[in-house]
Coordinates of C-alpha atoms and ligand atoms in Angstrom, one line a residue:
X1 CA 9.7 91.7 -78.4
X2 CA 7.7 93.4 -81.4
X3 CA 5.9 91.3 -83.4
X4 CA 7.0 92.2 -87.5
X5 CA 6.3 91.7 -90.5
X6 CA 6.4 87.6 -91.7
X7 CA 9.4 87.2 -93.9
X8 CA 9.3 85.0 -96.7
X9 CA 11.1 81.7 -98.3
X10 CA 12.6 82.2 -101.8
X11 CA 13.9 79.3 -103.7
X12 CA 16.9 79.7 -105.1
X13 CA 16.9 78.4 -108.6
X14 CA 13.2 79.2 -109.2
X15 CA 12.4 82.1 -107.1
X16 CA 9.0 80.1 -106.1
X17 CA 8.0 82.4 -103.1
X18 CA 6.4 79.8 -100.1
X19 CA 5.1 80.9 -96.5
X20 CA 7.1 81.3 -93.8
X21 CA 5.6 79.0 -91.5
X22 CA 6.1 76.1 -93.8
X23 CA 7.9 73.1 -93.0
X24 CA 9.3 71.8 -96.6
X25 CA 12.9 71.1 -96.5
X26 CA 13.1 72.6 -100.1
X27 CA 11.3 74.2 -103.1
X28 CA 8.0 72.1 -103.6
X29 CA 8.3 73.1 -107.2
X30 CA 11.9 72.3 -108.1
X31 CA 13.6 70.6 -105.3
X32 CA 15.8 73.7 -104.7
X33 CA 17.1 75.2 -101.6
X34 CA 14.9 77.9 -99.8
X35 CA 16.5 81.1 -98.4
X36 CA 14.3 83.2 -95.7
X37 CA 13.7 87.2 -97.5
X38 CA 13.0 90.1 -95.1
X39 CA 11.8 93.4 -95.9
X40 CA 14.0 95.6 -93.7
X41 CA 12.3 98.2 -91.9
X42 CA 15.3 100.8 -90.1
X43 CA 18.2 102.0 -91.0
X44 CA 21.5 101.0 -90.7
X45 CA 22.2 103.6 -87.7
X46 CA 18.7 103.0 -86.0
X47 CA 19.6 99.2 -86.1
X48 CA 23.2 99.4 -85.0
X49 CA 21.9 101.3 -81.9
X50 CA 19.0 99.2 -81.0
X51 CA 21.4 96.4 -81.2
X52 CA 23.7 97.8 -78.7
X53 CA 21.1 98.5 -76.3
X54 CA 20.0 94.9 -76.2
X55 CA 23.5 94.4 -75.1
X56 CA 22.7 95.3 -71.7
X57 CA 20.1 92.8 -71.3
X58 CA 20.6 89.9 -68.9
X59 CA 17.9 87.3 -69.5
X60 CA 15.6 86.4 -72.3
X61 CA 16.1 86.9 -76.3
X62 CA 17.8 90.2 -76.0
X63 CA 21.0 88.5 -74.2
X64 CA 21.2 86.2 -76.8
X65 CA 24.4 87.0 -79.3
X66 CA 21.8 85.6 -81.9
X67 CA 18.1 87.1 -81.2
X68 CA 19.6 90.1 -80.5
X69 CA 19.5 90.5 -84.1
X70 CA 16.5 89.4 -84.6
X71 CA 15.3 92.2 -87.5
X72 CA 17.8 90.4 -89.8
X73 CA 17.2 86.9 -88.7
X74 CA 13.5 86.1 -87.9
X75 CA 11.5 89.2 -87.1
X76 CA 8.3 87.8 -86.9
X77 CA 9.3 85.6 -83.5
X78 CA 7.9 86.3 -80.3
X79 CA 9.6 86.5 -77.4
X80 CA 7.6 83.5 -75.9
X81 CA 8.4 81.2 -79.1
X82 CA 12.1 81.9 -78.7
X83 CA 14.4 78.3 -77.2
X84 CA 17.7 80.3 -76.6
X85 CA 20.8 78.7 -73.9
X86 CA 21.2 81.7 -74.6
X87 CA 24.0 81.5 -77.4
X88 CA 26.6 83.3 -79.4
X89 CA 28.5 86.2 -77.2
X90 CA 31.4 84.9 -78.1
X91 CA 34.7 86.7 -77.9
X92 CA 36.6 88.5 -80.7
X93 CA 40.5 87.5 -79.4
X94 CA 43.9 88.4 -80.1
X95 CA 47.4 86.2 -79.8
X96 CA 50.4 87.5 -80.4
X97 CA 51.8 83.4 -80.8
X98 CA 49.1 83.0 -83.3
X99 CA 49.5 86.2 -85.1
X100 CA 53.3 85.7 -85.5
X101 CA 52.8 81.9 -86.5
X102 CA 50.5 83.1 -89.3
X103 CA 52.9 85.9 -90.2
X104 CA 51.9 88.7 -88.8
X105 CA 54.3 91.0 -86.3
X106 CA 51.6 92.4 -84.4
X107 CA 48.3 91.0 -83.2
X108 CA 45.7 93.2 -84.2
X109 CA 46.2 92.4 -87.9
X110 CA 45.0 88.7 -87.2
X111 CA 42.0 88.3 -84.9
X112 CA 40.1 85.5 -84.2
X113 CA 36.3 84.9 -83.6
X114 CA 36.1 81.9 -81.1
X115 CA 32.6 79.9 -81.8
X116 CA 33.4 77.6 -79.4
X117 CA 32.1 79.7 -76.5
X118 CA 28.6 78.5 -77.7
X119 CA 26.4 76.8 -75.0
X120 CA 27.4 73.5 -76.8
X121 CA 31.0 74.5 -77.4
X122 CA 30.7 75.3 -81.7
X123 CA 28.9 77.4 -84.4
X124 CA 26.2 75.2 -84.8
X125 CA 24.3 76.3 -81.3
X126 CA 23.2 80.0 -83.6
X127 CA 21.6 77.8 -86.6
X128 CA 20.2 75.9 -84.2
X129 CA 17.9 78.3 -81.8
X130 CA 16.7 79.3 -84.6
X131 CA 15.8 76.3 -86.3
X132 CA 14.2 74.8 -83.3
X133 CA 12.7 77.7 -82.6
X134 CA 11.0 77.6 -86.1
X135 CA 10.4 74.0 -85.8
X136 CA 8.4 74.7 -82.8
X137 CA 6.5 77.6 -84.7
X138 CA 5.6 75.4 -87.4
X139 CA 4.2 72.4 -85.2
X140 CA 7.2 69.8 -85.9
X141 CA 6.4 66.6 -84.3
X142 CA 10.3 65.7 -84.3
X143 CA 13.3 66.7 -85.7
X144 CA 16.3 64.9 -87.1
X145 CA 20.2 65.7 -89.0
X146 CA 22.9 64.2 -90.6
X147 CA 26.0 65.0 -88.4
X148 CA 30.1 64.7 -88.0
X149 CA 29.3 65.4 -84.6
X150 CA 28.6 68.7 -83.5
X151 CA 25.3 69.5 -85.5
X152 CA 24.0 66.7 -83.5
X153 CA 25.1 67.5 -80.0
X154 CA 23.7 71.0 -80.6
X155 CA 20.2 69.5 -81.8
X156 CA 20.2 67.4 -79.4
X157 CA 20.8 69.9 -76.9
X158 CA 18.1 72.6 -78.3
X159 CA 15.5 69.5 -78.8
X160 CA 15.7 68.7 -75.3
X161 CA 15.5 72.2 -74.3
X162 CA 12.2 72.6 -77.1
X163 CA 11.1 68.6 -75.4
X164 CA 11.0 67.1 -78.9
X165 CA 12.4 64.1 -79.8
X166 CA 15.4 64.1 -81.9
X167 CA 16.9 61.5 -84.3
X168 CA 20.4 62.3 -85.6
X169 CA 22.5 60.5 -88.5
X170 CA 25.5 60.1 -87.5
X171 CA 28.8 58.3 -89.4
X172 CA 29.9 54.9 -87.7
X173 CA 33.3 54.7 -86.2
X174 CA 33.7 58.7 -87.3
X175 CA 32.5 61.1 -84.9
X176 CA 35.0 62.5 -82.0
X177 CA 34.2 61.3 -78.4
X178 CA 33.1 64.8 -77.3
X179 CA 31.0 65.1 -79.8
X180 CA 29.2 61.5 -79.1
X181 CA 29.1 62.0 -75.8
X182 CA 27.4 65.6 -76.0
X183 CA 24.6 63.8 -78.1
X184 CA 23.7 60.3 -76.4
X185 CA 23.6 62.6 -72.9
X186 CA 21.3 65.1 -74.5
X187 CA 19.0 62.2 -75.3
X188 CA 18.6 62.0 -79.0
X189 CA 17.9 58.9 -81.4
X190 CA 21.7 58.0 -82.0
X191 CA 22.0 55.9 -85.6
X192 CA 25.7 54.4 -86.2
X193 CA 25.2 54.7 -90.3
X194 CA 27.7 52.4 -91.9
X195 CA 29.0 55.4 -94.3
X196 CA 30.4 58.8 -94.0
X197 CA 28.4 62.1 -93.7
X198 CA 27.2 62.4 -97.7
X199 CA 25.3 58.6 -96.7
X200 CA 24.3 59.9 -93.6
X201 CA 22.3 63.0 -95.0
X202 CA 21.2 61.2 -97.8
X203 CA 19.6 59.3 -95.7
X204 CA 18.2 62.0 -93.4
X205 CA 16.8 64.0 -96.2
X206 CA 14.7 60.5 -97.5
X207 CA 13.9 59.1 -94.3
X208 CA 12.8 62.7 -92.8
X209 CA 10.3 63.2 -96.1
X210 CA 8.9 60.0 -95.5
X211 CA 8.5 59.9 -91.6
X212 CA 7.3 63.5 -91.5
X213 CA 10.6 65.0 -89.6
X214 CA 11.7 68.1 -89.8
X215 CA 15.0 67.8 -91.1
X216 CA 17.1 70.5 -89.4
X217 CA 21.0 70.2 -91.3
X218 CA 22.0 73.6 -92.8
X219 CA 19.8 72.6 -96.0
X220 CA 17.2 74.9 -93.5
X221 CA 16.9 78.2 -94.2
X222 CA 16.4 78.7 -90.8
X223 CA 19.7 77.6 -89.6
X224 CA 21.7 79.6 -92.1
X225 CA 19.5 82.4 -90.8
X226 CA 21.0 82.0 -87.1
X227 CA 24.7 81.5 -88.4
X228 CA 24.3 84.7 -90.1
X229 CA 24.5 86.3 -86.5
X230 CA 28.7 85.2 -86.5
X231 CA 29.3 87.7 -88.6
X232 CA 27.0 90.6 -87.6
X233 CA 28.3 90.0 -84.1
X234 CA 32.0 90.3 -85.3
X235 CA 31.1 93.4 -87.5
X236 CA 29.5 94.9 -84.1
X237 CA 32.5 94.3 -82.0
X238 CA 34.7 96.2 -84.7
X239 CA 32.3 99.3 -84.5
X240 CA 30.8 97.9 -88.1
X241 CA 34.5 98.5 -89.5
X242 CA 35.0 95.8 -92.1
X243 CA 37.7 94.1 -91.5
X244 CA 39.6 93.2 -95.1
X245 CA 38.9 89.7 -94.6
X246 CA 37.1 86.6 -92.7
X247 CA 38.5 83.2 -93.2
X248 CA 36.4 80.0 -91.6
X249 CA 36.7 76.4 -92.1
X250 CA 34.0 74.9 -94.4
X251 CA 32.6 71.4 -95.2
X252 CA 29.1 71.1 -96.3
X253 CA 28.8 75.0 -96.9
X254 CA 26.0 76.1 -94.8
X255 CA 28.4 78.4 -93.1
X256 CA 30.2 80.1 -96.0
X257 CA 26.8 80.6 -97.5
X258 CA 25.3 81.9 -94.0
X259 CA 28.4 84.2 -94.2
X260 CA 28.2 85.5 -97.7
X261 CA 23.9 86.3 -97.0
X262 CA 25.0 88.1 -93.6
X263 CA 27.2 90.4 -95.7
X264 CA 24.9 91.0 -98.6
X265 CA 21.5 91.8 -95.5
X266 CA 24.4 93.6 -93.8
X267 CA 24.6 95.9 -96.6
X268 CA 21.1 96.0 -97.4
X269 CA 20.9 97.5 -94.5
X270 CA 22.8 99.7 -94.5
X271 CA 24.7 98.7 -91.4
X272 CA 28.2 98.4 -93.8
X273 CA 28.8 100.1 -97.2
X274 CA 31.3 97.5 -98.5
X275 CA 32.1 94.1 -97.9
X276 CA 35.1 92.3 -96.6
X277 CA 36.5 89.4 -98.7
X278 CA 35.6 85.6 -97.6
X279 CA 38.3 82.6 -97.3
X280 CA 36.8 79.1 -97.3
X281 CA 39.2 76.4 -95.9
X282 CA 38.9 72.8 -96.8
X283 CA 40.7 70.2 -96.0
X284 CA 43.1 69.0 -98.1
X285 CA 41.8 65.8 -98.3
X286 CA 37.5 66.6 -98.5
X287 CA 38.6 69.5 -100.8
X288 CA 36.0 69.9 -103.4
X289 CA 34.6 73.5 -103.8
X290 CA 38.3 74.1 -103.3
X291 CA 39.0 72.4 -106.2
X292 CA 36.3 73.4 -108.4
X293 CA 37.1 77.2 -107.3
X294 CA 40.8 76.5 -108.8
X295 CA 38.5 76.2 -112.2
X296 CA 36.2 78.9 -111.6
X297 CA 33.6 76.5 -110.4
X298 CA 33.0 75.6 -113.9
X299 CA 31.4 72.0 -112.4
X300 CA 30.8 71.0 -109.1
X301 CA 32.7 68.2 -107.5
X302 CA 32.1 65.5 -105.4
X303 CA 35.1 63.5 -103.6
X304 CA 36.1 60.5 -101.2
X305 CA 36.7 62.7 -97.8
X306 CA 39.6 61.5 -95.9
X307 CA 41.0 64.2 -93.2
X308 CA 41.9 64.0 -89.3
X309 CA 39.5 67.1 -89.3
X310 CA 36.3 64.7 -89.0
X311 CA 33.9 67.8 -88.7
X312 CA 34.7 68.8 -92.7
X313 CA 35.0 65.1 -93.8
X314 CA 32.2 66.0 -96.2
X315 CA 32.6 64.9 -99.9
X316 CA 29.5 66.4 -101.4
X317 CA 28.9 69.7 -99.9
X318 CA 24.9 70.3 -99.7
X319 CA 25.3 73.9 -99.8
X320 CA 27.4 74.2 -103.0
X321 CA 25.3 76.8 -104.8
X322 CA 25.0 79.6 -102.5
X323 CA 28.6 79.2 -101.4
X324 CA 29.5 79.3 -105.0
X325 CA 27.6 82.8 -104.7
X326 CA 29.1 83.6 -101.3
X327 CA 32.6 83.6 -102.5
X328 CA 31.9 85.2 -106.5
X329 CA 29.5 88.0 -104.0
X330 CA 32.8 88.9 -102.0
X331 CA 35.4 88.5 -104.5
X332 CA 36.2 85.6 -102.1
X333 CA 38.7 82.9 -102.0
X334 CA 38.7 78.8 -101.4
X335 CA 41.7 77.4 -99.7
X336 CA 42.8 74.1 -99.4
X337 CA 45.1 72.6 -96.1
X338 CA 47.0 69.7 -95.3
X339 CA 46.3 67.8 -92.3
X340 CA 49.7 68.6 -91.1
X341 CA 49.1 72.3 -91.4
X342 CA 46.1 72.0 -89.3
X343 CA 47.4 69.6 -86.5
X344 CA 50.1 72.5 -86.6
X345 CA 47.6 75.7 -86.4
X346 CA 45.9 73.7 -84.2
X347 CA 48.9 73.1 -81.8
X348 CA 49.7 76.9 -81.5
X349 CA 46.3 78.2 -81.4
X350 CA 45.9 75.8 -78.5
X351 CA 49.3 76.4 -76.3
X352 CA 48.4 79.9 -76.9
X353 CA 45.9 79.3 -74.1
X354 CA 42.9 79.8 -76.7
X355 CA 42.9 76.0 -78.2
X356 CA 40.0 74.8 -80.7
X357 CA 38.9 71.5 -82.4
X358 CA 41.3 70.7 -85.8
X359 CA 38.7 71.5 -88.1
X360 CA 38.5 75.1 -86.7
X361 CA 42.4 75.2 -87.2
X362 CA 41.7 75.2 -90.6
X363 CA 40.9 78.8 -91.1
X364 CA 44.3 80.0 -89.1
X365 CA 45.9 77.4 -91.6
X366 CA 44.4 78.4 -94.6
X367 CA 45.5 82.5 -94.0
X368 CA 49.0 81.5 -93.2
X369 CA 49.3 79.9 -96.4
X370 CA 47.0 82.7 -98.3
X371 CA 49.9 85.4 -96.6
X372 CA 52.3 83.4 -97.4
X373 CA 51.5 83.6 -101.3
X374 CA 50.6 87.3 -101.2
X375 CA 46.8 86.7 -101.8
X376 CA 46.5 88.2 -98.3
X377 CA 48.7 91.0 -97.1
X378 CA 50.4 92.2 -94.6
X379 CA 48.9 95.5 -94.3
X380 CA 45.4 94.1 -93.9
X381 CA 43.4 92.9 -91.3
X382 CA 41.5 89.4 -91.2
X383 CA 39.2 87.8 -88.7
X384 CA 39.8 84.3 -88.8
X385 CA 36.6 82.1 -87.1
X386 CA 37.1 79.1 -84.6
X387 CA 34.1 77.0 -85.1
X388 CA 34.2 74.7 -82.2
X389 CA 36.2 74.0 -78.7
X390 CA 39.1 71.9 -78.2
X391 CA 37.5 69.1 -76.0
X392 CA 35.3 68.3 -78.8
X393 CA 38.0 66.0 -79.8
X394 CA 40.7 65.2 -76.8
X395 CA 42.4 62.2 -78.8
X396 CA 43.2 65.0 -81.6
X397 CA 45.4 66.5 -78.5
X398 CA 47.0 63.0 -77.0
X399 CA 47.8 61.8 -80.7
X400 CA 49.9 65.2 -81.4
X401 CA 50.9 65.6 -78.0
X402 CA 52.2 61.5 -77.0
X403 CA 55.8 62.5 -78.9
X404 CA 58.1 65.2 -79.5
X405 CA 59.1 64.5 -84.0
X406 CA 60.7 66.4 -86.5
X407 CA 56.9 66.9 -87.7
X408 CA 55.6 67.2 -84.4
X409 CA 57.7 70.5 -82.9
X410 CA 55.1 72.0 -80.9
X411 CA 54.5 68.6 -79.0
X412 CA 54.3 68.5 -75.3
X413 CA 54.4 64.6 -74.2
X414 CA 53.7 64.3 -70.4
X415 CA 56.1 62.8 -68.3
X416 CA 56.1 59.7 -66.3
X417 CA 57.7 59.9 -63.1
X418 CA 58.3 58.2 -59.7
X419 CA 57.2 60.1 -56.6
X420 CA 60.3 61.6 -55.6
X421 CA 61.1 65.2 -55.7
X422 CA 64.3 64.4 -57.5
X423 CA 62.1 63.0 -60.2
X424 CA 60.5 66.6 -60.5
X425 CA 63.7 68.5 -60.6
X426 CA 64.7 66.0 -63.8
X427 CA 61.3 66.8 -65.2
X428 CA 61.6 70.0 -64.6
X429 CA 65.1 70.6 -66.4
X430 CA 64.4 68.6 -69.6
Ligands
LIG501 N1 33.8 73.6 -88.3 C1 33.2 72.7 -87.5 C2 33.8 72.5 -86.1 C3 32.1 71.9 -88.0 O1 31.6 71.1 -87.2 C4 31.7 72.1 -89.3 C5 30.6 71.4 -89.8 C6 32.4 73.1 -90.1 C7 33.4 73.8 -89.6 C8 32.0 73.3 -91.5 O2 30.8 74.0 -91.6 O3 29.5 72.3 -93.0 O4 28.7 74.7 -92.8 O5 30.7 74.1 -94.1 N2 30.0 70.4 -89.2 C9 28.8 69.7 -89.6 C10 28.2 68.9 -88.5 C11 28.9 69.1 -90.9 O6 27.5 67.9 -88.8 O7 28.5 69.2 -87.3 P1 29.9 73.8 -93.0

């Protein structure tokens, strides 16, 4: 790997510039957030090609879906500073069951990016090489994050891979099993906070000032940085064609604004010369910045989150500004879907062989509805993001699936049966 020019963090509300290698957790002037700046160096066509020649490498940085794009993430990391599984890689699919449940008669029109492939099984795993590997840069003596679950089995996962201790904040009684399990396993400091995610990063943000943490939630520039990679990888696998559209599920916003920075570096350089349109898809029940986006965001919202979709139970988004500028940037949309619709996406996308955890249903939800009311149409094309796997939450699937209802059609109870082979014929038949 080359060594490159140091890039540098940029508040967002006061434009205080701050060194790369430090480890505040926002602007030491105003308390903002901090976004990472690059100065690109190449071309749009020299770095589409030097991208797909990394493609062929097997080991190391280069065979990472995330370092491979390194001049638009963190230039200035060596090779040997780099903690990569390696991640990202993940596939751009189509379904014709999906497509036709969203409204579409032929599968190419709806495709769908499936972060769940990650080494950890979501999104997160891209922020998170990158923050780690940062952390490590910048001589963090532990790390820590507020999580609904998969933030924190991914932190865990990279701390443990890094060998620094971990502490992760996580809500009591509402995290999915997987999600638990993944973390306690990888060995980090496991808090039960009696409250729901806002508590929970309150808390981290406080606690990691005061114990000298480095708090790694998407408030770090350095995570956004990695999730950035989603949609450079998805660009690459359409030949840099922009699709019309990208529609993903969001909760605390660090991904819709890691989307909307990708587009705008995308196009800085010169790698696209126009930019598809973004769909943000709350839950109906955590819906905030959909709400606020029903006004224009003329004030930002906080709710009580209640949704079955524990990863976007989030009722004070952290990221609210730059999402906010994500979605104006791209003439973009926010969405808001019942937990029925989900559960329904969900059970599709899943007996379409493909399956994902509810939250990621969201975004297959939210552009069924959005084609539905002619915001989307049918002539265009939309990449719709799965952001993590379907065992992240099994009792999602044995809930839905313990009865066939009038609100439960795709349903598909198991069947309890004596050993006899007449016993499978009956099965069989019903
Ligand atoms: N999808 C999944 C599966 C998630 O886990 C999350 C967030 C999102 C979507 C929303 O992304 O917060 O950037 O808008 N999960 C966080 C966590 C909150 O702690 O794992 P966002």
């Amino acid at each position: 790997m080359t060594s490159a020019v140091a890039s540098v963090q940029v508040c967002e509300i006061c434009r205080t510039e701050i060194d790369e290698l430090s480890p505040a957790s926002v602007c030491p002037s105003c308390g903002g957030l901090l976004e990472l700046r690059h100065s690109f160096l190449d071309g749009g066509e020299s770095l589409s090609a030097l991208f797909a020649d990394r493609r062929r490498a097997t080991r190391g940085p280069d065979a990472s879906g995330v370092w491979r794009y390194r001049e638009l993430v963190l230039p200035s990391a060596r090779a040997d500073e780099v903690v990569t599984h390696p991640e990202g890689n993940t596939p751009l699919l189509e379904s014709r069951a999906v497509a036709r449940w969203a409204g579409w008669d032929s599968s190419e029109q709806l495709l769908i990016k499936h972060e769940g492939h990650n080494p950890t099984g979501s999104f997160k795993d891209r922020g998170m090489t990158v923050a780690i590997t940062q952390a490590k840069r910048s001589a963090a003596r532990a790390v820590a994050c507020a999580s609904t679950g998969n933030t924190s089995a991914s932190l865990a996962a990279y701390a443990a891979r890094a060998e620094l201790p971990a502490v992760v904040f996580v809500p009591k009684g509402k995290v999915t099993g997987g999600k638990l399990a993944q973390t306690i396993a990888y060995g980090a400091r496991t808090l039960f906070v009696r409250g729901g995610f806002d508590e929970c990063l309150a808390l981290a943000r406080s606690a990691s000032a005061e114990l000298g943490i480095q708090l790694l939630n998407s408030v770090n520039p350095f995570r956004i940085e990695g999730q950035k990679t989603i949609v450079f990888e998805l660009l690459e696998q359409l030949g840099w064609n922009v699709p019309d559209w990208i529609a993903l599920p969001a909760g605390n916003l660090g991904n819709t604004s890691a989307f909307g920075k990708a587009l705008r570096d995308a196009r800085e350089a010169g790698l696209i010369d126009r930019v598809p349109r973004l769909c943000a898809v709350q839950a109906a029940g955590a819906a905030p910045f959909a709400r606020s986006f029903a006004h224009g965001f003329a004030e930002r919202i906080t709710v009580e989150p209640e949704t079955i979709a524990t990863a976007i139970r989030i009722g004070a988004p952290a990221s609210w500004n730059r999402a906010v500028r994500a979605i104006r940037d791209t003439n973009g949309v926010v969405a808001s879907v019942s937990d029925a619709e989900i559960l329904e996406a969900k059970a599709v996308i899943d007996a379409a062989g493909i399956g994902c955890e509810p939250a990621s249903a969201a975004s297959v939800a939210g552009v069924r509805k959005l084609l539905q009311s002619g915001t989307i149409s049918r002539g265009q094309r939309v990449v719709a993001v799965l952001t993590g796997h379907l065992l992240k939450d099994p009792d999602a699937v044995t809930d839905y699936h313990a009865a066939r209802t009038a609100d439960r059609p795709h349903a598909n109870p198991p069947i309890e049966i004596e050993p006899r082979v007449s016993e499978v014929e009956r099965a069989m038949r019903a």
